Amino acid sequence: MLLLFVAFSFATASAQQQLYPIPYGVLPTENHLRWHEMESYVLIHFTPTTFENKEWGYGDADPSIFNPTKFDAQQIVNAARAGGFKGVVFVAKHHDGFALWPTKTTPYNISKSPWKDGKGDMVKEFAQASKKAGMQFGVYCSPWDRNHPGYGTAAYVTDYRNQLRELYTNYGELFITWFDGANGGDGYYGGANEKRNIDRTTYYGWDSTWKLVRTLQPKAVIFSDMGDVRWVGNEHGHAAETSWATFTPIPTDGNKVAVPGEMKYENSAGGTRNGEFWKPAECDVPLRPGWFYHADQDKRVKTPAQLFDLYFKSVGRGGNLDLGLSPDTRGLLHDNDVESLKAFGEILKKTFAENLVKKAKISASNVRGDNKLFSADKLIDANRYSYWATDDDVTKAEVLLEWKEPQTFNVIRLRENIKLGQRIEKLAVDVMSNGLWKQVGEATSIGANRLIRLPATVKTDRLRIRIIESPVSLALSDIGVFRAPDSIPDPSYAKIRGKAGIDRSGWKLVESTPAKPGQVTIDMGQAYSVKAFTYQPQSGQTAFAATSYEWQVSVDGKNWKTVSEGEFSNIKANPIEQLVVLKRPEQVRYFRFIGKNDGEVRTGISGLGAIEE
Ligand code: FUL
């Protein structure tokens, strides 16, 4: 009788387990899956703002300045492809409001420029060049428009939606439609030259715009904190070490809903464990310090080694990398940018050329229902969605890889079958060393893609992946074992250093007011012929970064004159050192920096510099 009972209860227990694991939490859509598979793409900024040498156009530039005589979309797109990027996002309209295609919605567009005698369409050229290069295409059309006279009224929103309609109808299939969070503020606005504040929670009526996307471009993901893909919350291109694809946006205090530019970004890099939506992080970062081309940044193009590092901090943490490219005023990518992209692409190719798992024998401590459907060899079949799974009650398990000969490697790749949700919270990587297991790496939040860069290259014939934490059974789809080059040489441009700033060791602080506006007066000890000043905002304190500035100079400390005034565009999102080049070199012994910070109680200054002629 007892035996019968035991046999019966055993039968019920295993009958309770379905053949397939039950999905966990919110799940990605088909569009998400395709987006994850892309891993990286570029974002191209090229508007009259390039010709003004600014980061944000005010909306008042004369279209006649937009005249790139050597423009070649294919040169730019091919450079991106050489870097291993899979898609191109073109800024069809930036904050300055200038449309790079012949739109019917605003006279402020490419047809008014001398480029191709006003008969050109740059969106089309990039769409075609992308197609030719086998890359996907997408657009960024800025909601903020500093040119449009009706910005702030319903009339503009209608025009804006019509702009999107044109972009979604005339340029083929788009993989992404990109919506920026920066909006509302100073602008030209048809000559009004004023500040226009909008209620970001209601003004754009995002729900109607999303419907437009779904109808006209059903395969596009929406880049927006309210759309399919979230902003990672910084413009350094870094997701957090633990970064969940799931996310619950948090509204800023006092608001009921979170909307782009009006939400708390603190948890965007890390996402939200068990968050409300599948909204993975897009890690955007320009190849140069700024999003637009500036000749003085030619030697500050990120090096291949820096790009490789960024790849690990974005793609390697389950996000996608969106790298900003900025053609120069000729309409071409500068040689340094091309050189860096090419070398980066070669490193990627070299690293991932040979997956050492192909030569390995693989086994696992548990296989769901002992069923071949879920066996460990699914981890090495190069299919992102076939997977090794464990029984429902097994949330910790081990996978073992064994080779006949010792192998040399330093990168481990892991992927979950995200069609079943993001399940694994933590795992460790061990290698067999002198007969003992030694832990060489660990990782959290696996998801679509996780790259672990080992602290040193190892040589071993046995590798073990230990899954330590998961709320449910495991559904891992991929293990990859690779060898990245041990060292990456710097490109030629990075070896030649630009003119350094004036030595600050003899400087004296004459006056400093940390309040609003922040004001600092410096005595450099002797007079110099100064051609430029620099301002470094405090890192991690972007709220206190100055949004506009004034520089005053003096030779005797008594008679002062203002030599430069302006806006630090986009500084909150991208708090890099700001360089202000003077109209003409000035004799300066004393200088005063006045940093104005709209709406904030104080202005943070972490460094000031002066550059000699
Ligand atoms: C930001 C914008 O304000 C920048 O100008 C740039 O377009 C970047 C990609 O997004 O928020």
Short mmCIF file of C-alpha atoms in Angstrom, two decimals, residues 51 58 87 146 196 262 276 294 335 342 345 386 391 484 516:
data_model
loop_
_atom_site.label_atom_id
_atom_site.label_comp_id
_atom_site.label_asym_id
_atom_site.label_seq_id
_atom_site.Cartn_x
_atom_site.Cartn_y
_atom_site.Cartn_z
CA PHE A 51 28.52 74.30 -40.25
CA TYR A 58 19.26 77.65 -32.22
CA GLY A 87 22.28 49.68 -38.81
CA ARG A 146 13.75 75.60 -32.30
CA ARG A 196 8.94 78.24 -24.73
CA GLU A 262 10.57 64.21 -17.17
CA GLU A 276 6.61 46.27 -15.79
CA HIS A 294 34.17 69.96 -34.44
CA ASP A 335 40.12 59.99 -41.69
CA LYS A 342 38.01 50.02 -39.23
CA GLY A 345 35.76 46.20 -36.61
CA SER A 386 17.27 26.64 -28.92
CA ASP A 391 13.57 20.85 -14.36
CA ALA A 484 40.40 38.75 -27.70
CA LYS A 516 23.73 80.68 -8.63
#
